[in-house]
Structure formats: C-alpha cells, structure tokens
mmCIF file of C-alpha atoms and ligand atoms in Angstrom:
data_model
loop_
_atom_site.group_PDB
_atom_site.id
_atom_site.type_symbol
_atom_site.label_atom_id
_atom_site.label_comp_id
_atom_site.label_asym_id
_atom_site.label_seq_id
_atom_site.Cartn_x
_atom_site.Cartn_y
_atom_site.Cartn_z
ATOM 1 C CA UNK A 1 78.148 48.950 -22.679
ATOM 2 C CA UNK A 2 74.692 48.154 -23.826
ATOM 3 C CA UNK A 3 72.367 46.381 -21.456
ATOM 4 C CA UNK A 4 70.957 43.077 -22.613
ATOM 5 C CA UNK A 5 68.142 43.062 -20.036
ATOM 6 C CA UNK A 6 64.611 43.631 -21.239
ATOM 7 C CA UNK A 7 63.102 47.099 -20.856
ATOM 8 C CA UNK A 8 60.753 45.768 -18.168
ATOM 9 C CA UNK A 9 63.622 44.452 -16.085
ATOM 10 C CA UNK A 10 65.467 47.768 -16.252
ATOM 11 C CA UNK A 11 62.607 50.126 -15.507
ATOM 12 C CA UNK A 12 60.035 50.082 -12.776
ATOM 13 C CA UNK A 13 56.794 48.544 -13.902
ATOM 14 C CA UNK A 14 54.196 51.141 -14.759
ATOM 15 C CA UNK A 15 51.886 51.643 -11.802
ATOM 16 C CA UNK A 16 48.860 50.364 -13.686
ATOM 17 C CA UNK A 17 50.606 47.073 -14.393
ATOM 18 C CA UNK A 18 51.849 46.678 -10.856
ATOM 19 C CA UNK A 19 48.528 47.336 -9.200
ATOM 20 C CA UNK A 20 46.100 45.858 -11.697
ATOM 21 C CA UNK A 21 47.923 42.885 -13.145
ATOM 22 C CA UNK A 22 46.042 39.774 -12.088
ATOM 23 C CA UNK A 23 48.165 37.492 -9.919
ATOM 24 C CA UNK A 24 48.203 34.194 -11.782
ATOM 25 C CA UNK A 25 44.789 34.984 -13.217
ATOM 26 C CA UNK A 26 43.061 34.498 -9.917
ATOM 27 C CA UNK A 27 40.905 37.273 -8.521
ATOM 28 C CA UNK A 28 37.911 38.200 -6.376
ATOM 29 C CA UNK A 29 34.956 39.923 -7.928
ATOM 30 C CA UNK A 30 33.587 42.557 -5.559
ATOM 31 C CA UNK A 31 30.283 44.278 -6.175
ATOM 32 C CA UNK A 32 30.589 47.879 -4.948
ATOM 33 C CA UNK A 33 26.969 48.492 -5.934
ATOM 34 C CA UNK A 34 25.918 45.807 -3.421
ATOM 35 C CA UNK A 35 27.974 47.549 -0.723
ATOM 36 C CA UNK A 36 26.264 50.849 -1.594
ATOM 37 C CA UNK A 37 22.878 49.123 -1.489
ATOM 38 C CA UNK A 38 23.597 47.566 1.920
ATOM 39 C CA UNK A 39 24.720 50.918 3.305
ATOM 40 C CA UNK A 40 21.504 52.565 2.079
ATOM 41 C CA UNK A 41 19.430 49.766 3.608
ATOM 42 C CA UNK A 42 20.953 50.545 6.985
ATOM 43 C CA UNK A 43 20.931 54.333 6.631
ATOM 44 C CA UNK A 44 17.221 54.319 5.750
ATOM 45 C CA UNK A 45 16.376 52.393 8.914
ATOM 46 C CA UNK A 46 18.482 54.394 11.364
ATOM 47 C CA UNK A 47 17.379 57.682 12.900
ATOM 48 C CA UNK A 48 19.165 60.517 11.078
ATOM 49 C CA UNK A 49 21.000 61.574 14.250
ATOM 50 C CA UNK A 50 22.728 58.173 14.556
ATOM 51 C CA UNK A 51 26.158 58.247 12.902
ATOM 52 C CA UNK A 52 27.595 55.326 10.976
ATOM 53 C CA UNK A 53 31.234 54.406 11.570
ATOM 54 C CA UNK A 54 31.724 51.636 9.020
ATOM 55 C CA UNK A 55 33.930 48.908 10.452
ATOM 56 C CA UNK A 56 36.367 48.009 7.656
ATOM 57 C CA UNK A 57 38.729 45.784 9.600
ATOM 58 C CA UNK A 58 40.682 42.973 7.911
ATOM 59 C CA UNK A 59 40.938 44.957 4.687
ATOM 60 C CA UNK A 60 37.182 45.561 4.705
ATOM 61 C CA UNK A 61 36.488 41.879 5.237
ATOM 62 C CA UNK A 62 38.751 41.082 2.294
ATOM 63 C CA UNK A 63 36.912 43.430 -0.057
ATOM 64 C CA UNK A 64 39.562 46.177 -0.093
ATOM 65 C CA UNK A 65 39.531 48.859 2.628
ATOM 66 C CA UNK A 66 40.479 51.712 0.278
ATOM 67 C CA UNK A 67 37.870 51.116 -2.409
ATOM 68 C CA UNK A 68 35.134 50.241 0.070
ATOM 69 C CA UNK A 69 35.841 53.344 2.177
ATOM 70 C CA UNK A 70 35.795 55.535 -0.921
ATOM 71 C CA UNK A 71 32.415 54.051 -1.877
ATOM 72 C CA UNK A 72 30.911 54.477 1.593
ATOM 73 C CA UNK A 73 32.351 57.964 2.067
ATOM 74 C CA UNK A 74 30.579 58.994 -1.136
ATOM 75 C CA UNK A 75 27.368 57.582 0.369
ATOM 76 C CA UNK A 76 27.829 59.778 3.431
ATOM 77 C CA UNK A 77 29.371 57.424 6.008
ATOM 78 C CA UNK A 78 30.374 59.498 9.036
ATOM 79 C CA UNK A 79 33.579 57.641 9.808
ATOM 80 C CA UNK A 80 35.450 54.373 9.637
ATOM 81 C CA UNK A 81 36.931 51.939 12.116
ATOM 82 C CA UNK A 82 39.827 49.554 11.523
ATOM 83 C CA UNK A 83 42.156 47.429 13.619
ATOM 84 C CA UNK A 84 45.346 47.729 11.591
ATOM 85 C CA UNK A 85 47.357 50.624 10.245
ATOM 86 C CA UNK A 86 47.533 49.080 6.777
ATOM 87 C CA UNK A 87 43.763 49.453 6.464
ATOM 88 C CA UNK A 88 43.902 53.051 7.699
ATOM 89 C CA UNK A 89 46.669 53.799 5.185
ATOM 90 C CA UNK A 90 44.625 52.279 2.334
ATOM 91 C CA UNK A 91 41.670 54.476 3.284
ATOM 92 C CA UNK A 92 43.705 57.691 3.480
ATOM 93 C CA UNK A 93 45.457 56.838 0.205
ATOM 94 C CA UNK A 94 42.058 57.066 -1.475
ATOM 95 C CA UNK A 95 41.732 60.618 -0.208
ATOM 96 C CA UNK A 96 39.004 59.761 2.285
ATOM 97 C CA UNK A 97 38.939 62.478 4.966
ATOM 98 C CA UNK A 98 36.351 61.147 7.423
ATOM 99 C CA UNK A 99 37.490 60.221 10.949
ATOM 100 C CA UNK A 100 39.119 56.804 11.286
ATOM 101 C CA UNK A 101 38.918 55.093 14.668
ATOM 102 C CA UNK A 102 41.663 52.599 15.414
ATOM 103 C CA UNK A 103 40.400 49.649 17.392
ATOM 104 C CA UNK A 104 42.936 48.209 19.873
ATOM 105 C CA UNK A 105 45.913 46.924 17.927
ATOM 106 C CA UNK A 106 48.509 49.516 16.938
ATOM 107 C CA UNK A 107 50.802 50.451 19.830
ATOM 108 C CA UNK A 108 52.205 53.890 20.744
ATOM 109 C CA UNK A 109 55.298 53.111 18.622
ATOM 110 C CA UNK A 110 53.125 53.836 15.591
ATOM 111 C CA UNK A 111 52.446 57.388 16.794
ATOM 112 C CA UNK A 112 54.095 59.008 13.720
ATOM 113 C CA UNK A 113 51.657 57.217 11.397
ATOM 114 C CA UNK A 114 48.716 57.940 13.684
ATOM 115 C CA UNK A 115 49.666 61.616 13.554
ATOM 116 C CA UNK A 116 50.350 61.718 9.822
ATOM 117 C CA UNK A 117 47.052 60.016 8.973
ATOM 118 C CA UNK A 118 45.056 61.925 11.548
ATOM 119 C CA UNK A 119 43.707 58.813 13.263
ATOM 120 C CA UNK A 120 41.642 58.480 16.425
ATOM 121 C CA UNK A 121 43.029 55.949 18.872
ATOM 122 C CA UNK A 122 41.327 53.665 21.362
ATOM 123 C CA UNK A 123 42.315 53.799 25.011
ATOM 124 C CA UNK A 124 41.288 51.156 27.536
ATOM 125 C CA UNK A 125 43.409 52.020 30.577
ATOM 126 C CA UNK A 126 45.397 54.743 32.337
ATOM 127 C CA UNK A 127 48.620 52.982 31.349
ATOM 128 C CA UNK A 128 47.677 53.171 27.674
ATOM 129 C CA UNK A 129 46.646 56.786 28.070
ATOM 130 C CA UNK A 130 50.003 57.788 29.541
ATOM 131 C CA UNK A 131 52.035 55.934 26.911
ATOM 132 C CA UNK A 132 50.045 57.428 24.036
ATOM 133 C CA UNK A 133 50.279 60.906 25.576
ATOM 134 C CA UNK A 134 54.033 60.520 25.756
ATOM 135 C CA UNK A 135 54.171 59.517 22.088
ATOM 136 C CA UNK A 136 51.803 62.101 20.581
ATOM 137 C CA UNK A 137 51.702 65.861 20.935
ATOM 138 C CA UNK A 138 47.926 65.833 20.790
ATOM 139 C CA UNK A 139 45.668 62.862 20.797
ATOM 140 C CA UNK A 140 42.130 62.178 19.769
ATOM 141 C CA UNK A 141 40.679 59.125 21.352
ATOM 142 C CA UNK A 142 37.706 56.958 22.130
ATOM 143 C CA UNK A 143 37.553 55.212 25.470
ATOM 144 C CA UNK A 144 36.633 51.560 25.125
ATOM 145 C CA UNK A 145 34.618 49.730 27.768
ATOM 146 C CA UNK A 146 34.422 45.991 28.289
ATOM 147 C CA UNK A 147 30.809 45.204 29.157
ATOM 148 C CA UNK A 148 31.401 41.483 29.688
ATOM 149 C CA UNK A 149 33.159 40.260 26.558
ATOM 150 C CA UNK A 150 36.526 39.919 28.341
ATOM 151 C CA UNK A 151 38.501 41.486 25.523
ATOM 152 C CA UNK A 152 40.027 44.987 25.260
ATOM 153 C CA UNK A 153 38.263 47.823 27.081
ATOM 154 C CA UNK A 154 38.206 49.088 30.632
ATOM 155 C CA UNK A 155 35.965 47.365 33.151
ATOM 156 C CA UNK A 156 32.839 49.404 33.974
ATOM 157 C CA UNK A 157 34.269 50.209 37.416
ATOM 158 C CA UNK A 158 37.373 51.828 35.842
ATOM 159 C CA UNK A 159 35.654 53.970 33.225
ATOM 160 C CA UNK A 160 34.826 56.935 35.458
ATOM 161 C CA UNK A 161 38.418 57.565 36.475
ATOM 162 C CA UNK A 162 39.766 56.987 32.961
ATOM 163 C CA UNK A 163 37.323 59.519 31.526
ATOM 164 C CA UNK A 164 38.098 62.026 34.273
ATOM 165 C CA UNK A 165 41.881 61.801 33.803
ATOM 166 C CA UNK A 166 41.617 61.968 30.014
ATOM 167 C CA UNK A 167 39.206 64.904 30.023
ATOM 168 C CA UNK A 168 41.480 66.785 32.425
ATOM 169 C CA UNK A 169 44.447 66.588 30.034
ATOM 170 C CA UNK A 170 44.741 69.591 27.748
ATOM 171 C CA UNK A 171 46.453 67.572 25.000
ATOM 172 C CA UNK A 172 43.664 64.981 24.884
ATOM 173 C CA UNK A 173 40.354 65.151 23.088
ATOM 174 C CA UNK A 174 37.979 62.382 24.141
ATOM 175 C CA UNK A 175 35.630 62.071 21.205
ATOM 176 C CA UNK A 176 33.789 58.943 22.135
ATOM 177 C CA UNK A 177 33.029 56.064 24.396
ATOM 178 C CA UNK A 178 32.347 52.682 22.843
ATOM 179 C CA UNK A 179 32.002 48.987 23.456
ATOM 180 C CA UNK A 180 31.519 45.888 21.358
ATOM 181 C CA UNK A 181 28.343 44.038 22.164
ATOM 182 C CA UNK A 182 29.102 40.389 21.925
ATOM 183 C CA UNK A 183 28.368 37.202 23.728
ATOM 184 C CA UNK A 184 30.897 34.484 24.360
ATOM 185 C CA UNK A 185 29.487 31.294 22.886
ATOM 186 C CA UNK A 186 28.541 28.528 25.286
ATOM 187 C CA UNK A 187 29.085 30.497 28.498
ATOM 188 C CA UNK A 188 26.884 32.204 31.049
ATOM 189 C CA UNK A 189 28.735 35.534 30.818
ATOM 190 C CA UNK A 190 26.673 38.725 30.699
ATOM 191 C CA UNK A 191 24.217 38.668 27.799
ATOM 192 C CA UNK A 192 23.401 41.477 25.382
ATOM 193 C CA UNK A 193 20.719 43.058 27.569
ATOM 194 C CA UNK A 194 22.936 42.993 30.663
ATOM 195 C CA UNK A 195 25.789 44.513 28.666
ATOM 196 C CA UNK A 196 23.460 47.219 27.358
ATOM 197 C CA UNK A 197 22.334 48.028 30.915
ATOM 198 C CA UNK A 198 25.972 48.343 31.984
ATOM 199 C CA UNK A 199 26.674 50.871 29.244
ATOM 200 C CA UNK A 200 23.545 52.849 30.135
ATOM 201 C CA UNK A 201 24.817 53.038 33.720
ATOM 202 C CA UNK A 202 28.268 54.195 32.559
ATOM 203 C CA UNK A 203 26.664 56.889 30.390
ATOM 204 C CA UNK A 204 24.483 58.138 33.251
ATOM 205 C CA UNK A 205 27.462 58.331 35.607
ATOM 206 C CA UNK A 206 29.649 60.086 33.043
ATOM 207 C CA UNK A 207 26.928 62.599 32.273
ATOM 208 C CA UNK A 208 26.532 63.308 35.978
ATOM 209 C CA UNK A 209 30.303 63.759 36.289
ATOM 210 C CA UNK A 210 30.410 66.044 33.250
ATOM 211 C CA UNK A 211 32.821 63.713 31.409
ATOM 212 C CA UNK A 212 30.521 62.169 28.814
ATOM 213 C CA UNK A 213 32.122 62.441 25.348
ATOM 214 C CA UNK A 214 30.006 63.488 22.353
ATOM 215 C CA UNK A 215 29.722 60.002 20.832
ATOM 216 C CA UNK A 216 28.555 56.820 22.547
ATOM 217 C CA UNK A 217 28.691 53.780 20.262
ATOM 218 C CA UNK A 218 27.744 50.164 20.840
ATOM 219 C CA UNK A 219 26.063 48.289 18.000
ATOM 220 C CA UNK A 220 27.809 46.304 15.313
ATOM 221 C CA UNK A 221 25.854 44.322 12.704
ATOM 222 C CA UNK A 222 23.903 42.039 15.008
ATOM 223 C CA UNK A 223 23.090 44.810 17.468
ATOM 224 C CA UNK A 224 21.986 47.334 14.892
ATOM 225 C CA UNK A 225 19.632 44.834 13.245
ATOM 226 C CA UNK A 226 18.341 43.179 16.391
ATOM 227 C CA UNK A 227 18.303 45.859 19.089
ATOM 228 C CA UNK A 228 17.223 49.280 17.747
ATOM 229 C CA UNK A 229 16.991 50.530 21.344
ATOM 230 C CA UNK A 230 20.789 50.256 21.584
ATOM 231 C CA UNK A 231 21.595 52.823 18.883
ATOM 232 C CA UNK A 232 23.062 55.551 21.150
ATOM 233 C CA UNK A 233 24.867 58.216 19.013
ATOM 234 C CA UNK A 234 26.687 56.019 16.538
ATOM 235 C CA UNK A 235 26.962 52.414 15.342
ATOM 236 C CA UNK A 236 29.947 50.535 13.924
ATOM 237 C CA UNK A 237 28.725 47.570 11.888
ATOM 238 C CA UNK A 238 31.007 45.858 9.399
ATOM 239 C CA UNK A 239 29.688 42.509 8.168
ATOM 240 C CA UNK A 240 26.375 44.102 7.183
ATOM 241 C CA UNK A 241 27.949 46.129 4.364
ATOM 242 C CA UNK A 242 29.219 42.946 2.757
ATOM 243 C CA UNK A 243 25.856 41.195 2.913
ATOM 244 C CA UNK A 244 26.189 39.305 6.199
ATOM 245 C CA UNK A 245 23.278 39.938 8.598
ATOM 246 C CA UNK A 246 24.815 38.115 11.612
ATOM 247 C CA UNK A 247 21.410 37.418 13.175
ATOM 248 C CA UNK A 248 18.395 35.215 12.473
ATOM 249 C CA UNK A 249 16.180 37.503 14.524
ATOM 250 C CA UNK A 250 16.390 40.941 12.937
ATOM 251 C CA UNK A 251 14.004 43.598 14.177
ATOM 252 C CA UNK A 252 15.173 45.966 11.472
ATOM 253 C CA UNK A 253 14.375 44.149 8.243
ATOM 254 C CA UNK A 254 17.001 44.693 5.589
ATOM 255 C CA UNK A 255 17.545 42.942 2.293
ATOM 256 C CA UNK A 256 21.294 42.617 1.973
ATOM 257 C CA UNK A 257 23.233 41.728 -1.141
ATOM 258 C CA UNK A 258 26.545 39.833 -1.077
ATOM 259 C CA UNK A 259 29.551 41.990 -1.918
ATOM 260 C CA UNK A 260 31.688 39.004 -2.846
ATOM 261 C CA UNK A 261 30.294 37.969 -6.214
ATOM 262 C CA UNK A 262 32.887 35.466 -7.369
ATOM 263 C CA UNK A 263 36.162 33.780 -6.565
ATOM 264 C CA UNK A 264 37.662 33.328 -9.977
ATOM 265 C CA UNK A 265 40.700 31.312 -10.982
ATOM 266 C CA UNK A 266 42.025 29.661 -14.140
ATOM 267 C CA UNK A 267 43.091 26.335 -15.548
ATOM 268 C CA UNK A 268 46.852 26.633 -15.720
ATOM 269 C CA UNK A 269 47.433 23.059 -16.975
ATOM 270 C CA UNK A 270 45.471 20.089 -18.290
ATOM 271 C CA UNK A 271 46.710 16.562 -18.762
ATOM 272 C CA UNK A 272 45.530 13.069 -19.522
ATOM 273 C CA UNK A 273 46.563 10.534 -16.893
ATOM 274 C CA UNK A 274 47.952 7.649 -18.895
ATOM 275 C CA UNK A 275 50.133 4.664 -18.104
ATOM 276 C CA UNK A 276 53.309 6.717 -18.431
ATOM 277 C CA UNK A 277 52.458 8.400 -15.113
ATOM 278 C CA UNK A 278 51.473 5.320 -13.166
ATOM 279 C CA UNK A 279 51.327 4.077 -10.487
ATOM 280 C CA UNK A 280 48.433 6.316 -9.445
ATOM 281 C CA UNK A 281 48.565 7.945 -6.044
ATOM 282 C CA UNK A 282 46.489 6.149 -3.457
ATOM 283 C CA UNK A 283 44.245 9.175 -2.919
ATOM 284 C CA UNK A 284 40.517 9.684 -3.400
ATOM 285 C CA UNK A 285 39.482 10.630 -6.921
ATOM 286 C CA UNK A 286 42.557 9.461 -8.869
ATOM 287 C CA UNK A 287 41.816 7.036 -11.713
ATOM 288 C CA UNK A 288 43.692 5.761 -14.685
ATOM 289 C CA UNK A 289 42.561 7.419 -17.887
ATOM 290 C CA UNK A 290 41.213 10.497 -16.144
ATOM 291 C CA UNK A 291 41.837 14.088 -17.204
ATOM 292 C CA UNK A 292 43.373 16.309 -14.550
ATOM 293 C CA UNK A 293 43.323 20.081 -14.561
ATOM 294 C CA UNK A 294 45.459 22.357 -12.400
ATOM 295 C CA UNK A 295 43.931 25.501 -10.920
ATOM 296 C CA UNK A 296 46.065 28.586 -10.250
ATOM 297 C CA UNK A 297 44.997 28.890 -6.624
ATOM 298 C CA UNK A 298 46.095 27.004 -3.525
ATOM 299 C CA UNK A 299 46.057 27.027 0.229
ATOM 300 C CA UNK A 300 48.545 29.890 0.237
ATOM 301 C CA UNK A 301 45.765 31.884 -1.399
ATOM 302 C CA UNK A 302 43.188 31.202 1.290
ATOM 303 C CA UNK A 303 41.863 27.878 0.026
ATOM 304 C CA UNK A 304 41.461 25.392 2.915
ATOM 305 C CA UNK A 305 44.705 23.560 3.739
ATOM 306 C CA UNK A 306 42.825 20.244 3.550
ATOM 307 C CA UNK A 307 40.648 19.925 0.476
ATOM 308 C CA UNK A 308 37.130 19.477 1.867
ATOM 309 C CA UNK A 309 35.123 16.441 0.805
ATOM 310 C CA UNK A 310 32.715 17.334 -2.027
ATOM 311 C CA UNK A 311 34.740 20.416 -2.972
ATOM 312 C CA UNK A 312 33.878 21.585 -6.459
ATOM 313 C CA UNK A 313 34.722 24.266 -8.989
ATOM 314 C CA UNK A 314 32.813 25.451 -12.053
ATOM 315 C CA UNK A 315 34.509 24.807 -15.381
ATOM 316 C CA UNK A 316 32.740 25.621 -18.664
ATOM 317 C CA UNK A 317 29.447 25.665 -16.767
ATOM 318 C CA UNK A 318 29.989 22.201 -15.219
ATOM 319 C CA UNK A 319 30.751 21.189 -11.668
ATOM 320 C CA UNK A 320 34.112 19.496 -11.390
ATOM 321 C CA UNK A 321 35.547 17.822 -8.319
ATOM 322 C CA UNK A 322 38.610 19.259 -6.587
ATOM 323 C CA UNK A 323 41.023 16.476 -5.630
ATOM 324 C CA UNK A 324 43.162 16.352 -2.497
ATOM 325 C CA UNK A 325 45.744 17.378 -1.499
ATOM 326 C CA UNK A 326 45.859 21.171 -1.784
ATOM 327 C CA UNK A 327 49.171 22.844 -2.603
ATOM 328 C CA UNK A 328 50.459 26.257 -1.712
ATOM 329 C CA UNK A 329 49.707 27.687 -5.162
ATOM 330 C CA UNK A 330 47.773 24.954 -6.993
ATOM 331 C CA UNK A 331 44.801 22.609 -6.778
ATOM 332 C CA UNK A 332 43.911 19.610 -8.952
ATOM 333 C CA UNK A 333 40.522 19.163 -10.508
ATOM 334 C CA UNK A 334 38.966 16.125 -12.191
ATOM 335 C CA UNK A 335 38.084 17.211 -15.739
ATOM 336 C CA UNK A 336 37.239 13.753 -17.081
ATOM 337 C CA UNK A 337 33.610 14.793 -17.511
ATOM 338 C CA UNK A 338 34.453 18.192 -18.990
ATOM 339 C CA UNK A 339 36.344 17.238 -22.163
ATOM 340 C CA UNK A 340 35.801 20.689 -23.649
ATOM 341 C CA UNK A 341 37.897 22.332 -20.882
ATOM 342 C CA UNK A 342 40.965 24.145 -22.202
ATOM 343 C CA UNK A 343 44.180 25.652 -20.841
ATOM 344 C CA UNK A 344 43.415 29.182 -19.605
ATOM 345 C CA UNK A 345 39.701 28.608 -18.966
ATOM 346 C CA UNK A 346 38.222 30.746 -16.227
ATOM 347 C CA UNK A 347 36.968 28.627 -13.284
ATOM 348 C CA UNK A 348 34.819 29.671 -10.354
ATOM 349 C CA UNK A 349 35.106 28.528 -6.752
ATOM 350 C CA UNK A 350 32.198 30.861 -5.988
ATOM 351 C CA UNK A 351 29.707 32.381 -8.403
ATOM 352 C CA UNK A 352 27.629 31.598 -11.455
ATOM 353 C CA UNK A 353 28.799 30.123 -14.726
ATOM 354 C CA UNK A 354 26.215 29.166 -17.323
ATOM 355 C CA UNK A 355 23.379 27.341 -15.572
ATOM 356 C CA UNK A 356 25.497 26.291 -12.621
ATOM 357 C CA UNK A 357 26.145 28.246 -9.467
ATOM 358 C CA UNK A 358 28.241 27.727 -6.363
ATOM 359 C CA UNK A 359 26.549 29.842 -3.709
ATOM 360 C CA UNK A 360 28.030 31.411 -0.581
ATOM 361 C CA UNK A 361 26.127 28.798 1.402
ATOM 362 C CA UNK A 362 27.603 25.960 -0.697
ATOM 363 C CA UNK A 363 31.094 27.315 -0.201
ATOM 364 C CA UNK A 364 30.922 27.955 3.548
ATOM 365 C CA UNK A 365 29.407 24.489 3.998
ATOM 366 C CA UNK A 366 32.208 22.937 1.929
ATOM 367 C CA UNK A 367 34.879 24.858 3.816
ATOM 368 C CA UNK A 368 33.303 24.272 7.238
ATOM 369 C CA UNK A 369 33.225 27.978 8.035
ATOM 370 C CA UNK A 370 30.711 30.825 8.047
ATOM 371 C CA UNK A 371 30.381 33.928 5.898
ATOM 372 C CA UNK A 372 32.674 36.074 8.027
ATOM 373 C CA UNK A 373 35.172 33.204 8.046
ATOM 374 C CA UNK A 374 35.018 33.038 4.260
ATOM 375 C CA UNK A 375 35.678 36.774 4.009
ATOM 376 C CA UNK A 376 38.549 36.495 6.476
ATOM 377 C CA UNK A 377 40.066 33.806 4.228
ATOM 378 C CA UNK A 378 40.253 36.237 1.312
ATOM 379 C CA UNK A 379 43.914 37.127 0.881
ATOM 380 C CA UNK A 380 45.269 40.597 0.326
ATOM 381 C CA UNK A 381 47.734 39.502 -2.380
ATOM 382 C CA UNK A 382 44.886 38.272 -4.609
ATOM 383 C CA UNK A 383 43.600 41.144 -6.728
ATOM 384 C CA UNK A 384 40.064 42.382 -6.399
ATOM 385 C CA UNK A 385 38.136 43.299 -9.474
ATOM 386 C CA UNK A 386 35.327 45.758 -8.784
ATOM 387 C CA UNK A 387 32.162 45.278 -10.756
HETATM 388 C C1 PLP B 401 34.375 43.575 14.428
HETATM 389 C C2 PLP B 401 33.892 44.709 15.220
HETATM 390 C C3 PLP B 401 32.758 45.418 14.788
HETATM 391 C C4 PLP B 401 31.952 45.023 13.583
HETATM 392 O O1 PLP B 401 31.356 43.767 13.776
HETATM 393 P P1 PLP B 401 30.383 43.162 12.666
HETATM 394 O O2 PLP B 401 29.813 41.966 13.305
HETATM 395 O O3 PLP B 401 31.236 42.862 11.487
HETATM 396 O O4 PLP B 401 29.376 44.201 12.359
HETATM 397 C C5 PLP B 401 32.375 46.514 15.526
HETATM 398 N N1 PLP B 401 33.063 46.912 16.616
HETATM 399 C C6 PLP B 401 34.159 46.242 17.072
HETATM 400 C C7 PLP B 401 34.849 46.739 18.278
HETATM 401 C C8 PLP B 401 34.598 45.117 16.385
HETATM 402 O O5 PLP B 401 35.674 44.454 16.827
#
C-alpha cells in the first residue's frame, strides 16, 4: 500500500536541516572573530610559559561550546574546562583534541564517557578518589583546593594527604592542582590575597613532599586581569573570551569585544486591537485602537518570566515597547508607532538596527542582571548563527 505521508515525515530530516533550521526564526548572533580577538588580547599579555585552559562551562556561556572550542583550539588554546559532559561532548564532536578538565559535576557513574572522551577529572577528597579509581581503569585528574570560597575542593589542610595518596597510585596521573579565586559577596571570608597566600603555601609544601603536579592553576577572568602575580602555570578564564572583563580594576589592560552580537527574533503576528476584542485587559500598555505584534520568543527561551518595565525591542529601526505578561513562547509588542511593521519582520532584543541600538548595558539593566547572567540566560535550544 502506498504511503500518504509526506516525504519529510517518512525519512529522517537531512542533518543540515535538523541542525541549522532556525527555531521559530529566533536566534543568537555570535561573533567568533570577537572571541578570537579576546583570546589574542589575553595571550599577548600572558608570559608564554603560562597555559590557557579556556573555561567553556554552560555551553561556552551560551555561545556554543563546540564552535567556540574549535575557534580557540585553532588559536592555540592549551586546554578547556567545562562542568558538564554535554559541553565536553560538543567539544570532542568538533574534533578538538586538547585536554578537557571536568570541573566538579559529573559523578563516577559517567566513567564510560569520561574514558571515551579522554577527559581529565577533578578530585576534591579521598572518597572521590577511591570511587573514581573503582570506576576507571586509569584516571587523569586535577586536585582541587578550596582556598576560602566554601565550594568544591579540599581544604588546605587536606591537600597534602590527597596528593600523596593519589601520586602513590599507579593507575592515577595527577596532572594539576587548581583552585577558583573568588570572594563571597558581603562576607569577611578570606579575600583574594589571603587565598593566594594559601595556595602558595600548598605549592611549597607539595614541592617539598615531592608531590607537586606539573600544572598549578588559579586565575579566572578577574584574577588574570587584576593579579598578574597569581599566574602560576596556567589560567582558566571564561567570561573574558566573551567580552566580559569581570573587574573594574584591571592591571592587564585589554580591549574586549562582545561575542554576543544580537538576540534576534521575528514578528509572528500583527493585529489591530478593535472593539471586537474588547474589553481590554487591565494591564499596562493596552489601549483601544493600538496595533499589537507577537514576537516568536518567550520566557521559555530565556526571556525574563516577568516582563521588565521599559522593556523594548527594535522593529524596523524603531524602539517598540514589550507588553506584559510574558508567555512561554511569545511576547507582545506595541507596534502602534511602527505602522510599517510587517508579519515576518526581524526584531532585535539586543543589537543594532538602522540608527537604533539596544546595547548589552541596556539589556542587562532592563533584565536586572549582569553580563554573565545574560549569557547564562541564553538557551541551548535557540540556534546560534556565527558571524
Ligand atoms: C567559572 C569558573 C572559571 C571561569 O570564571 P570566569 O569568571 O568566567 O573567568 C574558572 N574556574 C572555575 C573553577 C570556575 O568555576
């Protein structure tokens, strides 16, 4: 019997269509050239002996771990660091061969993937070490220290024994020792300089004990720009590559360019609000006789759940107000003052259109977040277009 279904329903979609087809004509524009530029800015200011492990966690801050890793590997990045296996998989799928350090996150149950992808794990305690050793035939690891951030990592007093036990195991290769320099906001916990001194002490003790691994790594974006004395053997910044300096007091002066060039969506409906629809909702911005547009993006796509006051979008080079409430897949926009707007028009939540621009600063102010927060709101199901 002959099938009545369409050819597309019967056969798998061609790969190009599956991976490149814009989801509801909403996408992020990512500037790989800016990421290259930012990497070169850092590389040029670091001593040649200091390795760069690019931190590409959270899908490279929403910019696409695979494509970003491929770009940075071509620039000469020494390694990568991620917190989830999906990011490590995306990087290996691009054929990137550099070491990938897994920050704390994946558990020993993921040993088969760790082995298949040739990943380096993080170990913060003897318990973790034993469980990973039981799960893997051979393991490559970094020991993580907690210098006063109260997150993962062994306390300074436990590092010596952890290093000694790990180094004594024939199936274990301890490649590095690292920590994340960070201060807890609004507390009197150990500050950056105290944390640095703690790591220096740990390094001295490990060297004396003959257990110091080849790589000691501390600085992320803020540290690498603000404290050149803390370079050690390697650094693992992330935000920097996407144009976020993370400090107002840089000692290393870099001119960074934003990687996220635009958040682009489309007008998926336009209508005139006439009497046939009334009564009007008792919500800010609704007026009889207005023109309403519907955008193909919603809070399920990373837009704030509550539409911020003064939220705007660019339509045909004009600013148009976004009206509350937000929906999972749609937003409303007041197009009364943009009569030339048409179904299918491209609209920008971030970026330049004609003479108008919505800057990163505008957007993070609107959304009540910061640049890293904005990047973390980028969703993996929205396609990224690389420019
Ligand atoms: C997030 C993170 C980094 C990178 O931080 P940035 O501020 O993005 O440079 C480095 N190391 C660890 C352990 C992290 O968790």
